[in-house]
Coordinates of C-alpha atoms in Angstrom, one line a residue:
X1 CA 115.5 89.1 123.7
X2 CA 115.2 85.5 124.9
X3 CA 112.9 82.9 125.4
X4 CA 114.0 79.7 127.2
X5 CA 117.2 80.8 126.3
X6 CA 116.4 80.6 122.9
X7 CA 117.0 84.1 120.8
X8 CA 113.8 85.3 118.8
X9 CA 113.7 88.2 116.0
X10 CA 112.6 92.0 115.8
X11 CA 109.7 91.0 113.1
X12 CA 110.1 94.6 111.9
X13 CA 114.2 94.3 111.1
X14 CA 114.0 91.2 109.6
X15 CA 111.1 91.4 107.0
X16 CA 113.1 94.7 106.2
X17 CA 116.5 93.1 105.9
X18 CA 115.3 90.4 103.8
X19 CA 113.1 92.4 101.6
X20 CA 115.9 95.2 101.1
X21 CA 117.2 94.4 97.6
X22 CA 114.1 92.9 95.8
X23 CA 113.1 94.2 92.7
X24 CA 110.0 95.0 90.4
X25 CA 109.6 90.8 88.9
X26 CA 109.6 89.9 93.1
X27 CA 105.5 89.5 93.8
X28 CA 104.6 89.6 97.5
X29 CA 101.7 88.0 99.1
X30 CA 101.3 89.0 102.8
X31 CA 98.6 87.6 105.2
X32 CA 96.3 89.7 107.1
X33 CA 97.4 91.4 110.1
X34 CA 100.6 92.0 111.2
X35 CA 102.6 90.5 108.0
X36 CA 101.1 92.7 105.7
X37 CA 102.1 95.7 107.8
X38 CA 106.0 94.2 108.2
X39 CA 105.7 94.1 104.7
X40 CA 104.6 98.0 103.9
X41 CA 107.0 99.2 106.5
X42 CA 109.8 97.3 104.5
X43 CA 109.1 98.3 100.9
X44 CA 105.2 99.3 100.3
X45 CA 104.8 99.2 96.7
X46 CA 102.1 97.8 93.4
X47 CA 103.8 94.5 93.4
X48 CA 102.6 94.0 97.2
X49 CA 99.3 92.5 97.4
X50 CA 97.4 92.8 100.6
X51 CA 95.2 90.3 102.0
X52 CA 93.0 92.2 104.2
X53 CA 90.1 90.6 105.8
X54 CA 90.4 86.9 104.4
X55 CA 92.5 84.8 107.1
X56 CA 93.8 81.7 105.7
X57 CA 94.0 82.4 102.3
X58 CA 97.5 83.6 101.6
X59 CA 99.6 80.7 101.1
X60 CA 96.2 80.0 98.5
X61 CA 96.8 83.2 96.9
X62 CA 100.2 83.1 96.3
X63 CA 100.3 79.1 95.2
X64 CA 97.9 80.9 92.3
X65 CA 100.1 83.5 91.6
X66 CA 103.4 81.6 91.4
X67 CA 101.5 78.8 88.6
X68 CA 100.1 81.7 87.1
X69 CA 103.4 83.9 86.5
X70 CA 106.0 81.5 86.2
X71 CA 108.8 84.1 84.8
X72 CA 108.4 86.2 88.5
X73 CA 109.5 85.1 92.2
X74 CA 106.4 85.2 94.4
X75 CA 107.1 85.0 98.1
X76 CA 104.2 84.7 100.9
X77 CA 104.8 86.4 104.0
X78 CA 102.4 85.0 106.5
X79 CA 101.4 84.5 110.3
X80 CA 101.9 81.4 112.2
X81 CA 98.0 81.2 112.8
X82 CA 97.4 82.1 109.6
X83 CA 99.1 79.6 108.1
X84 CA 97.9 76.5 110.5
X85 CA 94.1 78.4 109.8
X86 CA 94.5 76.4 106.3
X87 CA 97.4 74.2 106.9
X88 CA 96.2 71.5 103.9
X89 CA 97.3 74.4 101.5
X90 CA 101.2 73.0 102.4
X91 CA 99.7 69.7 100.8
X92 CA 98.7 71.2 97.4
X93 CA 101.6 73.8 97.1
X94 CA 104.1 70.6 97.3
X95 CA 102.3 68.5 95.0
X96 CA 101.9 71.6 92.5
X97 CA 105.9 72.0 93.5
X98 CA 105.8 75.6 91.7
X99 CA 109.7 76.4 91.3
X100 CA 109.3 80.1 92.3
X101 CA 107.6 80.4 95.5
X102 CA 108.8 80.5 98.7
X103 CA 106.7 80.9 102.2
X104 CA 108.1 82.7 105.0
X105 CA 106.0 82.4 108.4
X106 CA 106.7 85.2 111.0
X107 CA 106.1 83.5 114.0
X108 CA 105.3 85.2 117.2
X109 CA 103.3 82.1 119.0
X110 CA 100.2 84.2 119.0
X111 CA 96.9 85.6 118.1
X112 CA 98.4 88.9 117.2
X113 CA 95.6 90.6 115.9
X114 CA 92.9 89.7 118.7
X115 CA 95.3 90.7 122.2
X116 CA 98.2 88.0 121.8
X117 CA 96.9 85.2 123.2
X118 CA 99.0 82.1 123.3
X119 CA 99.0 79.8 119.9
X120 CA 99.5 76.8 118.8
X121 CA 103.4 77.1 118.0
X122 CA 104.2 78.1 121.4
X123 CA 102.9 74.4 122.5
X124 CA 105.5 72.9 119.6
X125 CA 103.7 72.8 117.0
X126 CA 106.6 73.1 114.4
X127 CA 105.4 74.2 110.7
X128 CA 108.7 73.6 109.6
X129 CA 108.8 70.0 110.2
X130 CA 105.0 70.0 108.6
X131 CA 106.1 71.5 105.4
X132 CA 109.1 69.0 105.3
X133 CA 106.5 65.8 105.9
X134 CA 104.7 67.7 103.0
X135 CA 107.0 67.6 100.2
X136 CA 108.8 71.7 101.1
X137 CA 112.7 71.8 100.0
X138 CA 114.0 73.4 101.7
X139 CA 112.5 74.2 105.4
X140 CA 114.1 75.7 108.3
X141 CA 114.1 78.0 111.5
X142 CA 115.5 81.2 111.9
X143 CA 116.3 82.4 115.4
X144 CA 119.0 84.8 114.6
X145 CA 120.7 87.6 112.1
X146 CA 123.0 85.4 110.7
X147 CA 120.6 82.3 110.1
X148 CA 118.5 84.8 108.6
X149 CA 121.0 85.9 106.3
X150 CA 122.8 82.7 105.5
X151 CA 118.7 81.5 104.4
X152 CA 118.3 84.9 102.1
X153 CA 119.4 83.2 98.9
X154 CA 117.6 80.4 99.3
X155 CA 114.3 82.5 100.1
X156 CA 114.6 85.0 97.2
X157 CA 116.7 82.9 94.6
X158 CA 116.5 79.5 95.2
X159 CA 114.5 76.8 94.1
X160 CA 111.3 76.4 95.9
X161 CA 108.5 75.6 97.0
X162 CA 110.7 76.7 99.9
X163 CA 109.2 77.4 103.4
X164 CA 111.6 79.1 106.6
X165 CA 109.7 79.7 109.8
X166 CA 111.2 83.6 111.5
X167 CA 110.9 83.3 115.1
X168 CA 110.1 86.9 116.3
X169 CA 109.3 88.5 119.6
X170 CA 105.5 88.5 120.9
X171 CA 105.0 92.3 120.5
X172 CA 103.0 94.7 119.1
X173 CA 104.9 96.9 116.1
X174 CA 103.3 100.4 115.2
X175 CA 100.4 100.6 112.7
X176 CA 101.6 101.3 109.2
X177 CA 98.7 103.6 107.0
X178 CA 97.2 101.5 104.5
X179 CA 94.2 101.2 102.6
X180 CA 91.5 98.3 103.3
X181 CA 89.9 98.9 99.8
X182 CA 90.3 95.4 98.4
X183 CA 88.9 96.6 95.1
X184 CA 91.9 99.1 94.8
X185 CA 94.8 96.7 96.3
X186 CA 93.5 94.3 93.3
X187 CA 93.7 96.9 90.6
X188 CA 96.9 98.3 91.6
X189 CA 99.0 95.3 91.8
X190 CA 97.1 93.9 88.6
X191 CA 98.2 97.7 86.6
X192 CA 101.6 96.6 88.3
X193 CA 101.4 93.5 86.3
X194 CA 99.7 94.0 83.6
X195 CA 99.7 97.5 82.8
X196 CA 96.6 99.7 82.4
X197 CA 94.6 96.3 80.5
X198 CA 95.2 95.1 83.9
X199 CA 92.1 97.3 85.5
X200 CA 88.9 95.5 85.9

């Protein structure tokens, strides 16, 4: 599919395809909405924590994680209105500049979760360009397979704090069953971490 002759993504093929070979020391932070549910249809598992009910937060919670365990690759998987809901956060995760964290923003150019109204990245608002003017090495756009594979290395391996905007279709993917027990999410991925001293 094409918009202004300009190719966009299946969201659900392309979280899967870059998520397909990560392994247990790979943490994932996914947004509310839509991004966690690309995430679970990809690879649900402990090491994915869920932000359910707390827009804006994500790119928070994984800045946190990544200063907090160093030794592991953390990588945010987050909506284009989630993101701009907090878009200072860019500031502080450059000048923290943590080494291991990358963001990827799967951007639709909409309000997915409330009937896909029109957002702000559909009037050019380009988050790329704002984590660049930030201090974000690298940034880019992915529009197609290949860009989205060539940018795989530099997503899961390289240095960060990295950030690569997916350009997906406006659409509504099927609901993935998940729990909405926060309490749970939390314990799981901290037993994932931390073993059973891990459970508050």
């Amino acid at each position: 599919m094409e918009e202004n002759n300009r190719p966009l993504l299946e969201r659900r093929s392309a979280v899967a395809a870059l998520l397909q070979d990560i392994d247990d020391n790979f943490l994932i932070v996914a947004s509310v909405g839509t991004p966690t549910l690309d995430v679970a249809a990809a690879r649900e598992r402990p090491q994915n924590f869920y932000v359910r009910g707390a827009m804006g937060t994500a790119s928070s919670v994984a800045l946190g994680l990544a200063l907090a365990q160093r030794q592991k690759r953390v990588l945010a998987v987050l909506g284009d209105a989630e993101l701009l809901m907090t878009a200072g956060s860019l500031a502080t995760i450059a000048v923290m500049a943590p080494e291991n964290l990358s963001l990827i923003v799967i951007d639709n150019e909409r309000y997915g979760e409330t009937g896909l109204q029109i957002a702000a990245t559909a009037f050019g608002v380009d988050i790329a360009g704002m984590a660049a003017a930030a201090g974000f090495s690298p940034t880019a756009e992915i529009r197609s397979p290949g860009e989205l594979e060539s940018a795989r290395d530099a997503i899961l391996k390289g240095p960060g704090p990295s950030l690569h905007v997916i350009k997906v279709r406006p659409e509504k993917p099927e609901k993935v069953p998940l729990p909405y027990d926060g309490v749970f999410l939390k314990n799981r991925f901290r037993q994932a971490l931390f073993g059973d001293e891990g459970i508050i």
